[in-house]
Each structure stands twice: as structure tokens, then as C-alpha cells.
Amino acid sequence: MSHARATHLTRRGLLAAGSALGLGAALAACGDDKGKDGGSNGSAGTGKSGPWSFKDDRGTTVKLDKVPANIVAFTGVAAALYDYGIQAKGVFGPTKTTDGKPDVQAGDMDVSKVTILGNTWGQFNIEKYASLAPDVLITTIFDGVGTLWYVPEESKKKISQLAPSVGISVYDRQLTQPLQRMWDLAESLGADMKAAKVTDAKKRFEDAAARLRAAAKAKPDIKVMVGSASDQLLYVSGTNLSIDLEYFKSLGVNFVEPPEAAKQKNGGGGWYESLSWENVDKYDADIIMMDDRSQAIQPADITKATWKKLPAVKAGQVIPRSPEPILSYDKCVPLLTNLAEALEKAKKVS
């Protein structure tokens, strides 16, 4: 996990003032007609009918009279569902960059066709959410207690009054597990999981995993360091807790493991070690994977001399990493192939 996520977990409570104003009216606007209105022009568009239930990773079972049509989801979750043919009506989380382009976490979604309830941490427009007549809210979970990702802590009770929620855990497990959970969720929502696009993507994922395993076996001495850059610090991730890194490690990739991150895990949940830019050469690395999210400084924009002197940087062996993968097989294929290709081409430079 990068610095941004850890910082976020200590910055809950940033939702703009005014959430309470008009909430009663917004709740009333949903009223008892929410189901009828949602069904007439639902955004899922699957045609599946009948009662719906889904047990999420908190152990909570959501039961509805019909399959949710008006879905609101964290941007990355909405992007995954989109790949399976399920269209969210509203999203929250990084959706547009500062220049108005789709955020990396939006995947293939047309962001002009979704209602954005909040684009940054702490933003969640409750009144706008209510106006969507939501049937269900879906997001991920990054801890062991079931905290809903990007749902502001101080507003979660008001938000929960409007629709039930589903949480998919991406904490302390391998990538394949939440991928399967998202698959199950999409199927429950009416997605055609036998469509060629879907089955082909899963096959490509399996092939990419085999390629990465083979590349790691062929280059066991190549060390991979995982980082995220800010103005003041480089955050070096350990493999524990992160779904992508735990999976890559299971395939044989040789990662730098900061002792500080391991200690934090044993003590209740750490993700990384913070290094000043003067000390970024603390660990030997042949390949560096860098956080590709919009809140992190991208490698091309890092001007620190110490960074430019790193052997992996000088050798051009720096690749992107997606700390919050879009949980569809299609979007996870590049995560595997990029690392496999980097390993195949890597020279030992550390």
C-alpha cells in the first residue's frame, strides 16, 4: 500500500460541510417509490429479474426484492463491473484527473455517463447520491474490520440510510480471490459470464500468470522494489497485505521486503517503509515498480538526483504498478504481462 492510502486512513472526516442540510428532503425524495423508479430506467441493464441477495466480505448478506438497477460504486469497482457489462449510475473516488481526463482507476468507463459524487478523499455528495435513488452501494475494503473504502467515516450513517452496501475485501489476500468475488458479484447482477469477451479475458489472465511464473523462475536473482513517490518521501512497499504483490510473490517474484513493513504487519497492519530522498538507495533493486495513481508523482516527473542515480532507473528498468487494481480479468492481465516482460528483459544491475 502506498503512502496515500495510509494517509487517507487517518484523514477521514473531510467531507464538505452541508451534508446534513437538505438530507431529510433527499431521503424523502427516495421514499417508498425508489424501487419502482429504479426499475424503470436502471443502469445495470441486464434484464435479470427476481429477488437478489449477495453475501459480502464483511459477512453481511444484502437481500433485495429485485436485482439492483441503480448501482453506485467506488470508481475502480464500477470500472470492473463495466468490463462485465454492468453499468453503474454513480461513482465516488478518483474518476477525473485535474485536466478533466479519465483517472486511471476509471478503466474503460465513459466518465461523462456517470454521476460523480466525489472525486477525492472525503468528498461524497449525499444529496446527489439520494437523487440517484440508489439500490446498492458497492466498494472495496482495505482493512480487517470492514471499513468501506472512500465512504467518509463521519457520513457513513447517513449514507447507509439510503441504500444497503456491499464490500469486497482487497486486504491481506492474493489477487485471484477478490477477482473471483467481483466475478461472483457481476454474475449475481446479471452479467453474462459466458460471453466470449469475459471468458477470453480470464484465459489471457491465466496465460499471463503462467508467463510471469516462468519469468520469475528464470530470473530468481532479479530483485524488484515497489515504490510510491511524494515530494518529500519514497514509500517502499512490502508484499504483505497488498493483493497484487502477494499474488506476484506466490508466482515466484523476488521482492525487496522492508523489515519495517513486516514489523508493522505483525503489530496490526503496516504497508510500507518511508525513505527520505537522500536514502532511496537503501535497498538494492534491479526493477522498480512505481505507483501509477494520480495522487503519486510519476517516475518521469521525479527530479531528485538520488533517484536518477539508482541503478534500476539508469538502466531504464522502472515499470508502473497499480496498487488498486481494477478487479476484472481484462484489466489485471497487463499487471502480469508488464512485470513478466520486465523480468524477461531485466539485467542484473544491483
Short mmCIF file of C-alpha atoms in Angstrom, two decimals:
data_model
loop_
_atom_site.label_atom_id
_atom_site.label_comp_id
_atom_site.label_asym_id
_atom_site.label_seq_id
_atom_site.Cartn_x
_atom_site.Cartn_y
_atom_site.Cartn_z
CA MET A 1 0.00 0.00 0.00
CA SER A 2 1.23 3.45 -0.85
CA HIS A 3 1.58 6.46 1.38
CA ALA A 4 -1.62 7.93 0.02
CA ARG A 5 -3.79 5.11 1.27
CA ALA A 6 -2.26 5.13 4.74
CA THR A 7 -2.64 8.88 4.91
CA HIS A 8 -6.23 8.57 3.82
CA LEU A 9 -6.98 6.20 6.67
CA THR A 10 -6.04 8.95 9.11
CA ARG A 11 -7.87 11.70 7.24
CA ARG A 12 -11.44 10.54 7.46
CA GLY A 13 -13.68 13.43 8.31
CA LEU A 14 -13.01 15.72 5.36
CA LEU A 15 -16.48 15.65 3.81
CA ALA A 16 -17.57 19.20 2.99
CA ALA A 17 -19.92 20.94 5.41
CA GLY A 18 -23.57 20.96 4.49
CA SER A 19 -24.20 17.24 4.23
CA ALA A 20 -26.94 17.43 6.82
CA LEU A 21 -28.63 20.36 5.11
CA GLY A 22 -31.43 19.04 3.00
CA LEU A 23 -30.73 15.41 3.87
CA GLY A 24 -34.24 14.90 5.21
CA ALA A 25 -35.70 16.12 1.94
CA ALA A 26 -33.28 13.99 -0.01
CA LEU A 27 -34.25 10.91 1.98
CA ALA A 28 -37.89 11.71 1.39
CA ALA A 29 -37.23 12.09 -2.31
CA CYS A 30 -36.11 8.46 -2.40
CA GLY A 31 -39.13 7.39 -0.39
CA ASP A 32 -41.06 4.22 -1.00
CA ASP A 33 -41.03 4.76 -4.75
CA LYS A 34 -37.29 4.16 -5.03
CA GLY A 35 -37.74 0.59 -6.22
CA LYS A 36 -40.31 1.47 -8.87
CA ASP A 37 -38.32 4.39 -10.20
CA GLY A 38 -35.05 2.47 -10.19
CA GLY A 39 -36.51 -0.45 -12.08
CA SER A 40 -37.87 1.59 -14.95
CA ASN A 41 -34.58 3.02 -16.14
CA GLY A 42 -32.00 1.06 -14.23
CA SER A 43 -28.38 1.45 -15.20
CA ALA A 44 -27.38 -2.20 -14.91
CA GLY A 45 -29.44 -3.07 -17.97
CA THR A 46 -29.10 -6.82 -17.53
CA GLY A 47 -32.71 -7.88 -17.80
CA LYS A 48 -32.29 -10.27 -14.86
CA SER A 49 -35.34 -10.33 -12.63
CA GLY A 50 -36.47 -11.77 -9.32
CA PRO A 51 -35.13 -11.38 -5.77
CA TRP A 52 -31.45 -10.70 -5.26
CA SER A 53 -29.03 -11.44 -2.45
CA PHE A 54 -25.28 -11.26 -2.05
CA LYS A 55 -23.07 -12.04 0.93
CA ASP A 56 -20.15 -9.63 1.02
CA ASP A 57 -16.72 -9.92 2.63
CA ARG A 58 -17.92 -8.45 5.92
CA GLY A 59 -20.23 -11.42 6.23
CA THR A 60 -23.20 -9.14 5.53
CA THR A 61 -25.93 -10.50 3.27
CA VAL A 62 -27.83 -7.90 1.29
CA LYS A 63 -31.31 -9.01 0.20
CA LEU A 64 -33.47 -7.06 -2.23
CA ASP A 65 -36.79 -7.76 -3.93
CA LYS A 66 -35.12 -7.44 -7.31
CA VAL A 67 -31.68 -7.23 -8.89
CA PRO A 68 -30.16 -3.78 -8.26
CA ALA A 69 -30.59 -1.44 -11.19
CA ASN A 70 -29.35 1.83 -9.73
CA ILE A 71 -25.83 0.94 -8.70
CA VAL A 72 -23.44 3.39 -7.07
CA ALA A 73 -19.86 2.23 -6.65
CA PHE A 74 -16.30 3.25 -5.93
CA THR A 75 -14.78 4.20 -9.27
CA GLY A 76 -12.49 1.17 -9.56
CA VAL A 77 -15.33 -1.19 -8.68
CA ALA A 78 -17.60 0.46 -11.24
CA ALA A 79 -14.82 0.05 -13.82
CA ALA A 80 -14.59 -3.67 -13.07
CA LEU A 81 -18.36 -4.14 -13.30
CA TYR A 82 -18.33 -2.18 -16.57
CA ASP A 83 -15.96 -4.74 -18.05
CA TYR A 84 -18.60 -7.37 -17.27
CA GLY A 85 -21.40 -5.36 -18.85
CA ILE A 86 -22.82 -3.81 -15.68
CA GLN A 87 -23.17 -0.01 -15.81
CA ALA A 88 -23.04 1.96 -12.56
CA LYS A 89 -25.24 5.03 -12.31
CA GLY A 90 -23.00 6.93 -9.89
CA VAL A 91 -19.40 6.72 -8.74
CA PHE A 92 -17.19 8.08 -5.98
CA GLY A 93 -13.41 8.13 -5.80
CA PRO A 94 -10.75 9.15 -8.34
CA THR A 95 -12.69 9.48 -11.60
CA LYS A 96 -11.24 12.51 -13.39
CA THR A 97 -7.75 13.97 -13.26
CA THR A 98 -7.16 17.68 -12.74
CA ASP A 99 -7.19 18.23 -16.50
CA GLY A 100 -10.57 16.54 -16.83
CA LYS A 101 -9.36 13.28 -18.34
CA PRO A 102 -10.46 9.89 -17.00
CA ASP A 103 -8.45 8.75 -14.00
CA VAL A 104 -6.51 5.51 -14.35
CA GLN A 105 -8.97 3.91 -11.91
CA ALA A 106 -11.89 4.63 -14.25
CA GLY A 107 -10.74 1.98 -16.70
CA ASP A 108 -12.79 1.91 -19.90
CA MET A 109 -15.83 3.68 -18.44
CA ASP A 110 -17.19 6.74 -20.19
CA VAL A 111 -16.95 9.05 -17.19
CA SER A 112 -19.32 11.52 -18.84
CA LYS A 113 -22.11 8.98 -18.44
CA VAL A 114 -21.85 8.51 -14.68
CA THR A 115 -22.77 10.87 -11.86
CA ILE A 116 -19.65 11.68 -9.88
CA LEU A 117 -20.44 12.04 -6.17
CA GLY A 118 -16.89 12.88 -5.18
CA ASN A 119 -13.56 12.79 -6.93
CA THR A 120 -11.14 12.98 -3.99
CA TRP A 121 -10.84 11.58 -0.50
CA GLY A 122 -13.56 12.87 1.83
CA GLN A 123 -15.86 14.00 -0.97
CA PHE A 124 -19.26 12.30 -1.13
CA ASN A 125 -22.30 14.36 -2.10
CA ILE A 126 -25.11 12.76 -0.10
CA GLU A 127 -27.88 14.82 -1.66
CA LYS A 128 -26.73 13.88 -5.16
CA TYR A 129 -26.44 10.26 -4.03
CA ALA A 130 -30.03 10.32 -2.77
CA SER A 131 -31.24 11.80 -6.06
CA LEU A 132 -29.96 8.69 -7.87
CA ALA A 133 -32.41 6.52 -5.88
CA PRO A 134 -29.61 4.01 -5.23
CA ASP A 135 -30.41 0.33 -4.82
CA VAL A 136 -26.95 -0.61 -3.57
CA LEU A 137 -23.55 0.93 -2.87
CA ILE A 138 -20.51 -1.19 -3.70
CA THR A 139 -16.89 -0.56 -2.74
CA THR A 140 -13.73 -2.29 -1.57
CA ILE A 141 -12.32 -2.93 1.91
CA PHE A 142 -8.67 -2.28 2.79
CA ASP A 143 -8.63 -3.37 6.42
CA GLY A 144 -9.65 -6.26 8.62
CA VAL A 145 -12.66 -4.54 10.20
CA GLY A 146 -14.81 -3.90 7.16
CA THR A 147 -14.29 -0.17 6.60
CA LEU A 148 -15.89 0.81 3.29
CA TRP A 149 -13.28 2.43 1.05
CA TYR A 150 -13.86 6.10 0.23
CA VAL A 151 -17.10 6.27 2.23
CA PRO A 152 -16.48 9.18 4.65
CA GLU A 153 -16.49 7.98 8.24
CA GLU A 154 -18.46 10.93 9.55
CA SER A 155 -21.18 10.48 6.92
CA LYS A 156 -21.44 6.71 6.73
CA LYS A 157 -24.62 6.51 8.85
CA LYS A 158 -26.48 8.98 6.62
CA ILE A 159 -25.20 7.22 3.53
CA SER A 160 -26.26 3.82 4.86
CA GLN A 161 -29.84 5.04 5.32
CA LEU A 162 -30.21 5.48 1.58
CA ALA A 163 -29.20 2.00 0.37
CA PRO A 164 -27.52 -1.19 1.61
CA SER A 165 -23.82 -1.63 0.93
CA VAL A 166 -21.60 -4.41 -0.39
CA GLY A 167 -17.89 -4.57 0.44
CA ILE A 168 -15.31 -6.64 -1.47
CA SER A 169 -12.14 -7.17 0.56
CA VAL A 170 -8.77 -6.42 -1.00
CA TYR A 171 -6.90 -6.84 2.29
CA ASP A 172 -4.26 -9.47 3.06
CA ARG A 173 -5.09 -11.95 0.31
CA GLN A 174 -3.96 -12.79 -3.19
CA LEU A 175 -5.35 -11.04 -6.28
CA THR A 176 -7.20 -14.11 -7.53
CA GLN A 177 -9.56 -14.09 -4.53
CA PRO A 178 -11.09 -10.61 -4.98
CA LEU A 179 -11.09 -11.20 -8.74
CA GLN A 180 -13.34 -14.20 -8.17
CA ARG A 181 -15.50 -12.24 -5.72
CA MET A 182 -16.03 -9.49 -8.29
CA TRP A 183 -16.84 -12.16 -10.86
CA ASP A 184 -19.46 -13.62 -8.50
CA LEU A 185 -20.91 -10.19 -7.82
CA ALA A 186 -21.16 -9.32 -11.51
CA GLU A 187 -22.82 -12.66 -12.21
CA SER A 188 -25.36 -12.04 -9.46
CA LEU A 189 -26.13 -8.67 -11.03
CA GLY A 190 -26.97 -10.33 -14.33
CA ALA A 191 -23.69 -10.21 -16.24
CA ASP A 192 -23.17 -12.80 -18.96
CA MET A 193 -20.13 -14.60 -17.64
CA LYS A 194 -20.11 -16.97 -20.63
CA ALA A 195 -19.64 -14.15 -23.12
CA ALA A 196 -16.53 -14.57 -25.26
CA LYS A 197 -15.12 -11.24 -24.06
CA VAL A 198 -15.31 -12.43 -20.45
CA THR A 199 -14.01 -15.96 -20.90
CA ASP A 200 -11.23 -14.81 -23.23
CA ALA A 201 -10.05 -12.29 -20.63
CA LYS A 202 -9.91 -14.97 -17.94
CA LYS A 203 -7.90 -17.24 -20.24
CA ARG A 204 -5.50 -14.38 -21.03
CA PHE A 205 -5.08 -13.80 -17.29
CA GLU A 206 -4.23 -17.45 -16.69
CA ASP A 207 -1.74 -17.40 -19.57
CA ALA A 208 -0.17 -14.20 -18.24
CA ALA A 209 0.18 -15.75 -14.79
CA ALA A 210 1.98 -18.73 -16.32
CA ARG A 211 4.28 -16.36 -18.19
CA LEU A 212 5.11 -14.43 -15.03
CA ARG A 213 5.80 -17.64 -13.12
CA ALA A 214 8.18 -18.77 -15.83
CA ALA A 215 9.92 -15.39 -15.98
CA ALA A 216 10.39 -15.33 -12.20
CA LYS A 217 11.79 -18.87 -12.25
CA ALA A 218 14.24 -17.95 -15.00
CA LYS A 219 15.45 -14.81 -13.18
CA PRO A 220 15.42 -15.68 -9.45
CA ASP A 221 18.22 -13.23 -8.67
CA ILE A 222 16.39 -10.17 -10.04
CA LYS A 223 15.19 -8.04 -7.13
CA VAL A 224 12.02 -5.99 -7.53
CA MET A 225 11.35 -2.93 -5.36
CA VAL A 226 7.87 -1.42 -5.12
CA GLY A 227 7.56 2.31 -4.51
CA SER A 228 5.30 5.34 -4.42
CA ALA A 229 6.66 8.88 -4.71
CA SER A 230 5.74 12.11 -2.94
CA ASP A 231 7.55 15.43 -2.72
CA GLN A 232 9.35 14.52 0.49
CA LEU A 233 9.46 10.74 0.59
CA LEU A 234 9.68 7.50 -1.32
CA TYR A 235 7.43 4.81 0.17
CA VAL A 236 8.74 1.28 -0.30
CA SER A 237 6.04 -1.37 -0.01
CA GLY A 238 6.36 -4.81 1.46
CA THR A 239 4.41 -7.62 -0.15
CA ASN A 240 2.22 -8.39 2.86
CA LEU A 241 -1.38 -7.15 2.72
CA SER A 242 -1.40 -5.99 -0.94
CA ILE A 243 -3.38 -8.28 -3.25
CA ASP A 244 -1.19 -7.77 -6.30
CA LEU A 245 2.15 -8.16 -4.52
CA GLU A 246 1.04 -11.19 -2.51
CA TYR A 247 -0.01 -12.86 -5.76
CA PHE A 248 3.16 -11.93 -7.65
CA LYS A 249 5.20 -13.28 -4.74
CA SER A 250 3.28 -16.56 -4.89
CA LEU A 251 4.33 -16.82 -8.54
CA GLY A 252 7.97 -16.58 -7.51
CA VAL A 253 8.85 -12.89 -7.96
CA ASN A 254 11.77 -11.85 -5.72
CA PHE A 255 10.72 -8.65 -3.92
CA VAL A 256 12.54 -6.23 -1.65
CA GLU A 257 10.89 -6.68 1.76
CA PRO A 258 11.38 -3.66 4.06
CA PRO A 259 11.67 -5.00 7.62
CA GLU A 260 9.67 -2.05 8.91
CA ALA A 261 6.64 -3.07 6.84
CA ALA A 262 6.88 -6.65 8.10
CA LYS A 263 7.03 -5.46 11.70
CA GLN A 264 4.00 -3.25 11.18
CA LYS A 265 2.02 -6.16 9.79
CA ASN A 266 2.80 -8.26 12.84
CA GLY A 267 1.80 -5.35 15.01
CA GLY A 268 -1.53 -4.78 13.33
CA GLY A 269 -1.22 -3.63 9.75
CA GLY A 270 1.54 -1.75 8.03
CA TRP A 271 2.18 -1.46 4.33
CA TYR A 272 5.47 0.29 3.62
CA GLU A 273 8.66 1.95 4.83
CA SER A 274 9.16 5.69 4.34
CA LEU A 275 12.52 6.76 2.92
CA SER A 276 13.80 10.30 2.53
CA TRP A 277 15.05 11.01 -0.96
CA GLU A 278 18.59 11.10 0.44
CA ASN A 279 18.18 7.45 1.44
CA VAL A 280 16.39 5.98 -1.57
CA ASP A 281 19.38 3.76 -2.28
CA LYS A 282 18.86 1.85 0.98
CA TYR A 283 17.73 -1.29 -0.86
CA ASP A 284 19.33 -2.94 -3.87
CA ALA A 285 16.89 -3.35 -6.73
CA ASP A 286 17.08 -4.38 -10.37
CA ILE A 287 13.49 -3.43 -11.24
CA ILE A 288 11.38 -0.72 -9.62
CA MET A 289 7.58 -0.75 -9.79
CA MET A 290 6.04 2.67 -9.17
CA ASP A 291 2.51 3.66 -8.11
CA ASP A 292 0.56 4.73 -11.20
CA ARG A 293 -2.29 6.51 -9.37
CA SER A 294 -2.88 10.20 -9.91
CA GLN A 295 -2.02 11.15 -6.32
CA ALA A 296 1.53 9.81 -6.68
CA ILE A 297 4.38 11.56 -8.50
CA GLN A 298 5.10 9.60 -11.67
CA PRO A 299 8.67 8.45 -12.47
CA ALA A 300 9.07 10.86 -15.39
CA ASP A 301 8.35 13.75 -13.04
CA ILE A 302 10.78 12.77 -10.27
CA THR A 303 13.63 15.29 -10.36
CA LYS A 304 15.62 14.08 -7.33
CA ALA A 305 19.26 13.41 -8.20
CA THR A 306 19.36 10.42 -5.85
CA TRP A 307 16.51 8.83 -7.76
CA LYS A 308 18.20 9.30 -11.11
CA LYS A 309 21.35 7.64 -9.76
CA LEU A 310 19.59 4.39 -8.83
CA PRO A 311 20.89 1.51 -10.98
CA ALA A 312 17.40 0.39 -11.99
CA VAL A 313 16.49 3.93 -13.04
CA LYS A 314 19.70 4.37 -15.03
CA ALA A 315 19.05 1.03 -16.73
CA GLY A 316 15.51 2.01 -17.67
CA GLN A 317 14.08 -0.81 -15.57
CA VAL A 318 11.18 1.11 -14.00
CA ILE A 319 7.60 0.00 -14.67
CA PRO A 320 4.16 1.09 -13.40
CA ARG A 321 2.26 -0.62 -10.62
CA SER A 322 -1.47 -0.39 -9.87
CA PRO A 323 -1.89 -0.56 -6.06
CA GLU A 324 -5.67 -0.56 -6.52
CA PRO A 325 -6.22 -2.97 -9.40
CA ILE A 326 -9.48 -2.82 -11.34
CA LEU A 327 -10.87 -6.21 -10.39
CA SER A 328 -11.71 -7.62 -13.80
CA TYR A 329 -9.55 -10.22 -15.52
CA ASP A 330 -9.19 -7.93 -18.54
CA LYS A 331 -7.65 -5.11 -16.51
CA CYS A 332 -5.40 -7.41 -14.47
CA VAL A 333 -3.75 -9.05 -17.49
CA PRO A 334 -1.41 -6.07 -18.08
CA LEU A 335 -0.31 -6.15 -14.43
CA LEU A 336 1.07 -9.62 -15.01
CA THR A 337 2.41 -9.14 -18.53
CA ASN A 338 4.19 -5.86 -17.71
CA LEU A 339 6.06 -7.47 -14.84
CA ALA A 340 6.77 -10.64 -16.80
CA GLU A 341 8.21 -8.65 -19.69
CA ALA A 342 10.30 -6.55 -17.32
CA LEU A 343 11.73 -9.70 -15.73
CA GLU A 344 12.41 -11.30 -19.11
CA LYS A 345 14.37 -8.24 -20.27
CA ALA A 346 15.97 -7.27 -16.95
CA LYS A 347 19.69 -7.11 -16.42
CA LYS A 348 21.22 -7.60 -13.02
CA VAL A 349 22.26 -4.07 -12.03
CA SER A 350 22.20 -4.11 -8.23
#
